[in-house]
Amino acid sequence: HLPDHLPDHVDVVIVGSGPAGAAYARVLSEQAPHATIVLFEAGPLISDPPGAHVKNIADPAARAAAQRASEGRRPAAADTPTDTLDGYADGAHRLVRPGTSLLPTGWRQPGEDGMPAAAVSTNVGGMAAHWTGACPRPGDSERIPFLPDLDDLLTEGERLLGVSSTALAGAPLAGEVRRRLADALDAGRAPGRRVQPMPLAVRRETGPDGTGRLVWSGSDVVFGAVTRENPRFTLVPEALVTRVLTTDGPEGRRVTGVRVRDLSAGDGPDGPEHEVSAAHVVVAADALRTPQLLWASGVRPPALGRYLNDQPQVVFAVRLRDVPQSAGEPETLGVDPRTTPGITAQSGVSWVPFTDEHPFHGQVMQLDASPVPLPAGDDPVPGSVVGLGWFCAKDVQAGDRVAFSETEVDENGMPAPRLHYTLTARDHRTLEEARAAVRRAALALGDPLDDEPLTFPNGASLHYQGSVRMGAQDDGTSVCDRDSRVWGVAGLHVAGNGVIPTATACNPTLTSVALAVAGARSIARALQHSPAHAGA
Ligand code: FAD
């Protein structure tokens, strides 16, 4: 329930508890310890500590319950498997992952390709309670050219997410996978962009029985103890922010607070609403719902919702050539991967970085960490069948956008999203090249399981970007500045993958957490100079 003692006024309101919102809470807890902060999250609390990854929940029934609770009002059937995609395809190539829910309507407009697999997660921790944790740095044209301190911000993002390049690097088959890929693909690449272990938001812990287990980072790691122990920070689940409140004054438009609806009693759009005033509001409600909230609030800069892009993706599965049976034995692994819940580590996760010359982000991983379905009846040596996912950078265009209906509403009574999305001729060529590139990589590793790579439906990457993009100046092609401050509305920040302005192929969360760090630091600076805090 919205706490009775919810203050009428705080310094900062954060909307959304995925890693982007959590990064604001963390940096502000560290750098502005006197600030009062409340974070409103539309979804329920599903794990402990708040925001923890569901794969860290050992009990399969409890894990499935956490996934179902993240899937909004139309969750998958209760008995849907937790670790495979069985039962998840819903026709029309609308691939969906456990813990997420597909947009029920509006994912395709007449005559356009649409985004059949567009999905969201609604829970404390957002999608990062369900993610794969790959945290590569962007390279070459993926990088944001007007941010000279991008590398420092990425380093800070890695700290917040607990990124490690070594946690799975020593997996029994990982070295062999990397060696075969490197032999085939490394020629001509700069040292930092050669085949290497994927940086992952994961750590290894020793369990009570003495065996090592992998613990996946979610927003819990981003929040960190400093946020959880911050007496001036409050996290409120099942609280949907329905409006950002603003006022027009002599110095222009500025934020005054938010209106928030209590969803905890199950009344949906009829739940009671409250207003909380704040000088700073951060909307970190994912790349589709951040523009939704701004639009509903009458904050409609010309670029809002536009330049929407997702990473076209091809996948292929391959059986590693010449793998000794012993590599997948429980004795080698210290654990039997077939009976141990959660993610185990046989072949690790390898990374083939994006470069301008090879403009694909490749990740190669054991199939229990990958969305590639295995053929029925296949019982391979654990880790010996790996999935290859090659992501492409989309040809970004202003017309690809999430628009909102003036009349229709979504399940929460918010303006219904309408996705406009079409692959260009260049995108089709890129996909063709990606299919050739993934096949080359697969043949270096072993024998492909299928004749042709599979091209996923649009939206399947779950990496939606650009809809509230940042820009170097307010020229109508961006929504916010380099500190994620919305042009023309003082005190309003946006956060998440929607802020990324470039066409990236690599997984975006590290980058959006890095951008959130810069935004949170700018709020911390503003708070230091505000009269209320001058004497604190
Ligand atoms: P989210 O994590 O989506 O959180 C947004 C939150 O805002 C949600 O909890 C939502 O309920 C809340 N919200 C929305 N509207 C409102 C409102 N009006 N009021 C209050 N709250 C609201 N990314 C990678 O970088 N690497 C990977 O390997 C990777 N693998 C993935 C695998 C899977 C299966 C999935 C599902 C995702 C994966 N992702 C990966 C994507 C990654 O999880 C997202 O990039 C990341 O979570 C985005 O963070 P965010 O904070 O911007 O948004």
XYZ file of C-alpha atoms and ligand atoms in Angstrom:
589
model
C 0.000 0.000 0.000
C 1.052 3.561 -0.529
C 2.422 4.248 2.926
C 0.165 6.467 5.044
C 3.230 8.445 5.961
C 4.070 9.127 2.307
C 5.387 12.691 2.422
C 3.560 15.435 0.554
C 6.939 16.690 -0.579
C 10.270 15.088 -1.466
C 13.355 16.352 -3.265
C 13.364 13.688 -5.981
C 10.700 11.364 -7.416
C 11.934 8.444 -9.519
C 9.433 6.591 -11.725
C 10.374 2.961 -12.444
C 12.707 0.580 -10.596
C 14.655 -1.009 -13.455
C 18.416 -0.490 -13.503
C 18.086 3.068 -14.858
C 15.800 4.249 -12.036
C 17.857 2.289 -9.509
C 21.035 4.010 -10.734
C 19.523 7.407 -9.925
C 18.590 6.175 -6.444
C 22.100 4.797 -5.885
C 24.078 7.804 -7.081
C 21.818 10.219 -5.190
C 22.084 8.117 -2.023
C 25.868 8.324 -2.359
C 26.208 11.924 -3.469
C 23.186 13.686 -1.959
C 22.564 11.825 1.324
C 20.402 14.671 2.642
C 17.939 14.428 -0.225
C 14.550 12.787 0.297
C 13.804 10.366 -2.540
C 10.746 8.296 -3.353
C 10.711 5.712 -6.131
C 7.324 4.652 -7.501
C 7.115 1.321 -9.323
C 3.935 0.203 -11.093
C 4.645 -3.501 -10.589
C 4.778 -5.686 -7.496
C 7.688 -6.669 -5.297
C 8.721 -10.137 -6.512
C 12.100 -10.857 -4.962
C 14.325 -10.173 -2.000
C 16.291 -7.906 -1.835
C 13.980 -5.723 -3.919
C 14.898 -5.916 -7.595
C 16.801 -9.219 -7.336
C 16.950 -11.442 -10.436
C 14.364 -14.236 -10.487
C 17.005 -16.782 -11.570
C 18.512 -16.408 -8.102
C 15.293 -17.884 -6.664
C 16.137 -21.560 -6.222
C 12.609 -22.949 -5.808
C 11.074 -23.422 -9.301
C 7.522 -22.738 -8.106
C 8.553 -19.530 -6.357
C 10.551 -18.504 -9.425
C 7.585 -19.131 -11.722
C 5.326 -17.127 -9.408
C 7.769 -14.200 -9.554
C 7.817 -14.391 -13.355
C 4.025 -14.525 -13.629
C 3.703 -11.559 -11.248
C 5.931 -9.528 -13.607
C 3.734 -10.139 -16.641
C 1.076 -7.504 -15.966
C -2.576 -8.310 -15.907
C -2.495 -11.141 -18.455
C 0.281 -13.441 -17.212
C 1.140 -16.705 -18.967
C -0.531 -19.873 -17.694
C 0.611 -20.783 -14.184
C 2.288 -23.984 -15.367
C 4.322 -22.307 -18.140
C 7.943 -23.454 -17.798
C 10.311 -21.024 -16.128
C 13.539 -21.680 -18.007
C 12.552 -22.468 -21.583
C 10.424 -20.807 -24.185
C 7.950 -23.680 -24.386
C 4.447 -22.315 -24.487
C 5.557 -18.759 -25.079
C 5.114 -18.305 -28.815
C 1.584 -16.998 -29.325
C 1.241 -17.193 -33.116
C 2.117 -14.468 -35.623
C 5.748 -14.861 -34.498
C 5.026 -12.996 -31.304
C 7.936 -14.393 -29.310
C 7.756 -13.535 -25.636
C 10.062 -14.314 -22.701
C 9.212 -15.387 -19.162
C 8.707 -12.330 -16.953
C 7.606 -10.101 -19.818
C 4.267 -9.388 -21.474
C 3.613 -8.525 -25.099
C 1.905 -5.290 -26.011
C -1.691 -6.529 -26.368
C -2.543 -4.056 -29.155
C -0.925 -1.348 -31.215
C 2.237 -3.265 -32.128
C 1.663 -2.977 -35.877
C 0.059 -0.271 -38.018
C -1.449 -1.028 -41.453
C 1.197 -1.331 -44.176
C 4.117 -1.361 -41.721
C 6.287 -4.148 -40.310
C 5.462 -3.361 -36.710
C 7.097 -4.866 -33.650
C 5.295 -8.164 -33.019
C 7.570 -9.056 -30.112
C 7.415 -5.696 -28.309
C 7.241 -6.519 -24.610
C 7.598 -4.978 -21.177
C 8.147 -6.179 -17.615
C 6.161 -4.692 -14.752
C 7.751 -5.519 -11.412
C 10.246 -4.167 -8.936
C 13.516 -4.466 -10.851
C 11.896 -4.153 -14.275
C 13.313 -6.296 -17.085
C 16.573 -6.678 -15.188
C 14.889 -9.183 -12.881
C 14.716 -11.409 -15.993
C 17.639 -10.377 -18.175
C 20.753 -12.195 -19.406
C 23.099 -9.630 -17.891
C 25.334 -9.075 -20.927
C 27.036 -5.701 -20.428
C 29.316 -4.969 -23.394
C 30.688 -1.486 -23.982
C 29.559 0.237 -27.183
C 32.249 0.655 -29.873
C 32.918 2.811 -32.943
C 29.670 4.343 -34.298
C 27.656 2.904 -31.387
C 29.294 5.452 -29.101
C 27.696 8.813 -28.353
C 30.015 11.294 -30.078
C 29.216 14.348 -27.939
C 29.992 12.668 -24.579
C 33.734 12.998 -23.930
C 33.414 11.323 -20.521
C 31.522 8.267 -21.827
C 34.246 5.821 -20.761
C 34.293 7.143 -17.182
C 30.516 6.863 -17.051
C 30.654 3.293 -18.401
C 33.210 2.382 -15.733
C 30.852 3.723 -13.088
C 27.979 1.823 -14.719
C 30.012 -1.380 -14.474
C 30.535 -0.739 -10.768
C 26.826 -0.175 -10.192
C 25.801 -3.305 -12.125
C 28.548 -5.499 -10.644
C 29.926 -6.386 -14.082
C 32.550 -9.135 -14.310
C 34.410 -10.497 -17.309
C 35.785 -13.431 -15.372
C 32.787 -15.056 -13.643
C 32.127 -17.447 -16.540
C 35.405 -17.089 -18.443
C 36.848 -20.273 -16.951
C 33.826 -22.453 -17.734
C 34.950 -25.863 -19.053
C 34.191 -25.153 -22.711
C 34.558 -21.365 -22.735
C 38.229 -21.197 -23.689
C 37.713 -23.537 -26.605
C 34.699 -21.557 -27.850
C 36.692 -18.314 -27.703
C 39.737 -19.848 -29.378
C 37.726 -21.152 -32.326
C 35.883 -17.837 -32.749
C 39.095 -15.807 -32.450
C 40.875 -17.915 -35.065
C 38.076 -17.238 -37.513
C 37.131 -13.637 -36.693
C 39.899 -11.656 -34.968
C 41.993 -10.678 -37.997
C 42.123 -6.893 -38.415
C 40.307 -6.076 -35.163
C 41.678 -3.555 -32.634
C 42.793 -5.240 -29.376
C 39.755 -4.121 -27.365
C 37.347 -5.337 -30.033
C 38.574 -8.899 -30.439
C 36.673 -12.002 -29.348
C 36.607 -12.085 -25.539
C 34.541 -13.212 -22.567
C 31.274 -11.275 -22.395
C 31.263 -8.794 -19.514
C 28.346 -10.030 -17.413
C 26.433 -8.595 -14.476
C 27.014 -11.686 -12.380
C 29.051 -12.790 -9.392
C 30.050 -16.145 -8.012
C 29.124 -17.003 -4.440
C 29.860 -20.049 -2.372
C 26.658 -21.662 -1.135
C 26.132 -23.276 2.275
C 27.050 -26.672 0.769
C 30.414 -25.307 -0.375
C 29.587 -25.328 -4.098
C 29.935 -22.192 -6.154
C 26.810 -20.644 -7.616
C 26.252 -17.762 -9.965
C 24.220 -14.840 -8.684
C 22.818 -12.557 -11.341
C 22.676 -8.811 -10.791
C 19.348 -7.100 -10.932
C 18.325 -3.682 -9.695
C 19.118 -4.941 -6.177
C 22.819 -4.715 -7.003
C 22.377 -1.297 -8.589
C 20.477 0.003 -5.532
C 23.175 -1.459 -3.283
C 23.251 -1.322 0.501
C 23.731 2.452 0.474
C 20.258 2.948 -1.048
C 18.575 0.257 1.070
C 20.047 1.804 4.229
C 19.278 5.380 3.194
C 16.583 6.515 5.692
C 15.506 9.226 3.250
C 14.838 6.754 0.412
C 11.459 5.016 -0.020
C 10.574 2.410 -2.651
C 6.815 2.096 -3.267
C 5.696 -0.905 -5.372
C 2.302 -1.148 -7.099
C 2.241 2.614 -7.523
C 1.619 3.860 -11.057
C 2.625 7.410 -11.826
C -0.126 8.782 -14.068
C 1.069 12.378 -14.510
C 4.170 14.449 -14.158
C 2.930 17.785 -12.823
C 4.431 20.995 -14.192
C 3.855 24.725 -13.930
C 4.644 27.613 -16.257
C 6.448 30.493 -14.564
C 8.458 33.543 -15.539
C 11.528 31.354 -16.097
C 9.642 28.836 -18.199
C 8.106 25.477 -17.488
C 9.231 23.442 -14.504
C 8.318 20.250 -12.691
C 6.268 20.453 -9.504
C 5.711 16.770 -8.705
C 3.717 13.735 -9.776
C 0.301 12.172 -9.458
C 0.483 8.527 -8.449
C -2.161 5.797 -8.330
C -2.248 3.058 -5.721
C -2.648 -0.263 -7.585
C -2.165 -2.425 -4.514
C -5.884 -2.924 -3.839
C -6.388 -4.313 -7.355
C -8.754 -1.539 -8.453
C -6.723 -0.893 -11.616
C -7.538 2.432 -13.239
C -9.960 3.178 -10.368
C -7.314 3.015 -7.639
C -6.965 6.036 -5.349
C -4.586 8.772 -6.499
C -2.220 10.990 -4.517
C -0.030 13.950 -5.368
C 3.567 14.306 -4.217
C 5.449 17.506 -4.904
C 9.101 17.427 -5.925
C 11.586 19.745 -7.610
C 13.150 16.840 -9.549
C 11.341 14.016 -11.335
C 13.163 11.206 -13.135
C 11.063 9.120 -15.528
C 12.774 5.735 -15.943
C 9.707 3.809 -17.044
C 11.262 1.954 -20.075
C 11.541 3.113 -23.691
C 7.801 2.727 -24.386
C 6.269 3.921 -21.131
C 8.609 6.875 -20.473
C 7.298 8.712 -23.556
C 3.797 7.535 -22.589
C 3.987 9.302 -19.237
C 5.456 12.474 -20.751
C 2.790 12.498 -23.457
C 0.018 11.954 -20.884
C 1.466 14.869 -18.920
C 1.370 17.244 -21.875
C 5.168 17.214 -22.238
C 5.381 16.619 -25.983
C 8.636 17.788 -27.576
C 8.705 17.074 -31.335
C 11.113 14.123 -30.979
C 9.080 12.410 -28.241
C 8.598 8.729 -29.099
C 10.459 9.089 -32.419
C 13.667 7.431 -33.637
C 12.432 4.272 -31.935
C 14.816 1.466 -32.719
C 15.278 -2.136 -31.786
C 18.060 -4.444 -32.803
C 17.169 -6.854 -35.632
C 18.458 -10.239 -34.508
C 19.406 -13.556 -36.075
C 20.122 -16.706 -34.110
C 21.707 -20.036 -34.917
C 22.508 -23.087 -32.811
C 25.592 -25.206 -33.230
C 26.931 -28.431 -31.771
C 30.565 -27.895 -30.844
C 32.909 -30.127 -32.782
C 35.070 -32.644 -30.873
C 33.875 -31.988 -27.332
C 35.036 -34.537 -24.756
C 32.072 -36.060 -22.936
C 33.868 -35.278 -19.652
C 33.554 -31.522 -20.237
C 29.909 -31.624 -19.243
C 30.151 -34.108 -16.413
C 28.984 -33.052 -12.967
C 32.461 -33.764 -11.530
C 34.048 -31.250 -13.900
C 31.466 -28.607 -13.119
C 31.225 -29.247 -9.385
C 27.483 -29.322 -9.881
C 25.029 -31.265 -12.041
C 23.611 -28.721 -14.474
C 20.654 -30.958 -15.318
C 19.295 -30.933 -11.789
C 20.495 -27.580 -10.506
C 18.093 -24.695 -10.880
C 19.255 -21.373 -12.202
C 22.060 -20.762 -14.588
C 25.133 -22.953 -14.658
C 28.323 -22.412 -16.512
C 29.551 -24.918 -19.053
C 30.468 -22.906 -22.107
C 30.260 -19.390 -20.723
C 29.221 -16.392 -22.773
C 31.581 -15.161 -25.486
C 31.482 -11.772 -27.143
C 32.199 -10.820 -30.729
C 32.234 -7.004 -30.464
C 30.622 -4.582 -32.894
C 32.996 -2.641 -35.135
C 32.181 -0.347 -38.043
C 33.749 -2.932 -40.327
C 31.832 -5.853 -38.764
C 28.690 -4.028 -37.651
C 27.138 -6.819 -35.589
C 27.150 -7.534 -31.897
C 27.685 -11.257 -31.476
C 27.027 -13.257 -28.369
C 27.665 -16.944 -28.131
C 26.362 -18.777 -25.119
C 25.236 -22.006 -23.686
C 21.642 -22.634 -24.493
C 20.266 -22.418 -20.977
C 21.213 -18.736 -21.055
C 20.009 -18.192 -24.597
C 16.597 -17.805 -26.212
C 17.298 -20.324 -29.013
C 14.932 -23.310 -28.688
C 16.540 -26.770 -28.741
C 15.090 -29.517 -30.926
C 12.799 -31.907 -29.026
C 14.539 -35.024 -27.738
C 18.018 -33.512 -28.000
C 20.025 -34.277 -24.858
C 23.505 -32.939 -25.594
C 26.623 -32.941 -23.430
C 25.867 -29.920 -21.243
C 27.337 -26.818 -22.789
C 28.191 -28.497 -26.070
C 25.294 -26.937 -27.923
C 25.691 -23.208 -28.025
C 23.410 -20.505 -29.339
C 24.744 -17.669 -31.428
C 22.841 -14.397 -31.438
C 23.909 -11.700 -33.903
C 22.319 -8.289 -33.256
C 22.245 -5.523 -35.895
C 22.132 -1.732 -35.596
C 18.864 -0.428 -37.066
C 18.729 2.244 -39.750
C 17.310 4.923 -37.434
C 14.473 7.044 -38.857
C 12.202 9.653 -37.291
C 9.091 7.897 -38.611
C 9.722 4.801 -36.494
C 7.976 5.844 -33.333
C 5.740 5.076 -30.449
C 2.707 7.332 -30.778
C -0.210 7.476 -28.355
C -3.926 7.375 -28.889
C -5.995 10.438 -27.954
C -8.989 8.235 -27.243
C -7.946 4.678 -26.429
C -6.247 3.642 -23.218
C -4.124 0.718 -22.079
C -4.904 -1.632 -19.188
C -3.913 1.101 -16.723
C -5.995 3.817 -18.301
C -2.886 5.453 -19.793
C -2.837 6.597 -23.467
C -2.591 3.421 -25.598
C 0.750 3.062 -27.417
C 0.756 2.701 -31.211
C 4.048 1.482 -32.684
C 5.072 2.658 -36.138
C 7.978 0.538 -37.296
C 9.412 -0.557 -40.618
C 12.699 -2.113 -41.674
C 14.366 -0.138 -44.474
C 16.064 -1.621 -47.546
C 19.338 -1.064 -45.692
C 18.019 -3.017 -42.699
C 17.168 -5.945 -44.970
C 20.683 -5.872 -46.427
C 22.164 -5.718 -42.915
C 20.085 -8.730 -41.877
C 21.277 -10.664 -44.908
C 24.879 -9.880 -43.955
C 24.184 -10.830 -40.336
C 22.893 -14.222 -41.463
C 26.114 -14.762 -43.414
C 28.228 -13.577 -40.462
C 26.498 -15.823 -37.921
C 26.871 -18.778 -40.243
C 30.623 -18.087 -40.560
C 30.973 -17.987 -36.789
C 28.899 -21.149 -36.378
C 30.956 -23.109 -38.870
C 34.099 -22.130 -36.962
C 32.612 -23.750 -33.865
C 31.053 -26.940 -35.156
C 27.978 -28.253 -36.882
C 24.869 -26.067 -37.103
C 21.674 -27.748 -35.891
C 19.568 -26.125 -38.606
C 20.017 -25.316 -42.265
C 19.404 -21.599 -41.918
C 19.791 -19.022 -39.132
C 16.489 -17.907 -37.653
C 15.540 -14.231 -37.937
C 13.647 -13.115 -34.866
C 10.533 -10.947 -35.164
C 10.991 -7.201 -34.662
C 11.037 -6.302 -30.987
C 12.505 -9.629 -29.861
C 15.783 -8.020 -28.824
C 13.902 -6.266 -25.973
C 16.382 -3.423 -26.514
C 14.149 -0.508 -27.488
C 16.027 2.730 -27.865
C 15.775 6.303 -29.100
C 12.253 7.236 -27.977
C 13.473 9.944 -25.555
C 16.933 10.343 -27.078
C 19.570 12.753 -25.908
C 21.132 15.380 -28.139
C 23.926 17.913 -28.053
C 21.456 20.741 -28.710
C 17.718 21.349 -28.769
C 17.165 21.136 -32.519
C 13.949 19.136 -32.535
C 15.652 15.769 -33.013
C 16.160 15.005 -29.327
C 14.143 15.049 -26.109
C 16.869 15.692 -23.537
C 20.362 17.088 -23.110
C 23.582 15.214 -22.294
C 22.569 15.050 -18.611
C 19.177 13.575 -19.604
C 17.335 16.816 -18.713
C 14.220 17.210 -20.848
C 14.529 20.287 -23.032
C 12.263 23.075 -21.838
C 11.007 21.499 -18.585
C 13.296 22.322 -15.659
C 13.659 19.513 -13.140
C 12.494 16.733 -15.465
C 14.872 13.881 -16.371
C 14.335 10.833 -18.561
C 16.254 7.568 -18.176
C 16.638 4.137 -19.706
C 17.402 2.764 -23.147
C 15.141 5.348 -24.775
C 17.793 7.987 -24.017
C 20.438 6.310 -26.238
C 20.644 8.382 -29.449
C 22.926 6.203 -31.591
C 22.086 3.048 -33.510
C 23.617 0.372 -31.309
C 23.802 -3.351 -31.815
C 25.202 -4.148 -28.375
C 23.020 -4.767 -25.339
C 22.064 -1.326 -24.059
C 21.662 -1.554 -20.287
C 25.252 -0.710 -19.340
C 25.071 2.363 -21.574
C 21.753 3.537 -20.158
C 22.986 3.040 -16.594
C 26.075 5.087 -17.521
C 23.862 7.873 -18.868
C 21.775 7.688 -15.684
C 24.953 8.239 -13.658
C 25.557 11.546 -15.463
C 21.922 12.572 -14.945
C 21.944 11.694 -11.248
C 25.169 13.614 -10.709
C 23.557 16.681 -12.262
C 20.639 16.407 -9.800
C 23.086 15.976 -6.904
C 24.843 19.166 -8.020
C 21.544 21.046 -8.325
C 20.485 19.895 -4.846
C 23.754 21.146 -3.364
C 22.969 24.583 -4.696
C 19.300 24.659 -3.728
C 18.391 26.833 -0.713
C 16.876 23.914 1.237
C 20.172 22.050 1.165
C 22.632 24.879 1.403
C 22.922 24.497 5.157
C 22.569 20.706 5.316
P 12.991 -1.573 -17.103
O 13.967 -2.528 -16.535
O 12.080 -2.051 -18.168
O 12.162 -0.946 -15.919
C 11.149 0.005 -16.116
C 10.182 -0.076 -14.957
O 9.317 1.055 -14.992
C 9.280 -1.318 -14.974
O 9.453 -2.060 -13.783
C 7.869 -0.731 -15.079
O 6.909 -1.473 -14.345
C 8.046 0.651 -14.501
N 7.024 1.606 -14.964
C 6.588 1.789 -16.233
N 5.655 2.762 -16.255
C 5.499 3.191 -14.984
C 4.687 4.205 -14.370
N 3.885 4.992 -15.114
N 4.741 4.351 -13.017
C 5.592 3.581 -12.272
N 6.380 2.636 -12.811
C 6.350 2.455 -14.149
N 19.826 -5.975 -21.570
C 21.191 -6.014 -21.634
O 21.830 -4.968 -21.642
N 21.853 -7.206 -21.657
C 21.195 -8.398 -21.672
O 21.823 -9.447 -21.687
C 19.778 -8.388 -21.640
N 19.078 -9.539 -21.667
C 17.730 -9.517 -21.502
C 17.041 -10.735 -21.428
C 15.681 -10.741 -21.136
C 14.958 -12.052 -21.069
C 15.006 -9.511 -20.901
C 13.564 -9.500 -20.515
C 15.681 -8.296 -21.012
C 17.040 -8.283 -21.332
N 17.763 -7.094 -21.447
C 19.122 -7.124 -21.559
C 17.112 -5.778 -21.401
C 17.296 -5.130 -20.030
O 16.670 -5.882 -19.049
C 16.775 -3.716 -20.115
O 17.614 -3.019 -21.023
C 16.788 -2.959 -18.792
O 16.092 -3.639 -17.791
C 16.192 -1.571 -19.003
O 16.218 -0.878 -17.789
P 15.210 0.310 -17.478
O 15.441 0.693 -16.064
O 15.369 1.374 -18.485
O 13.756 -0.286 -17.728
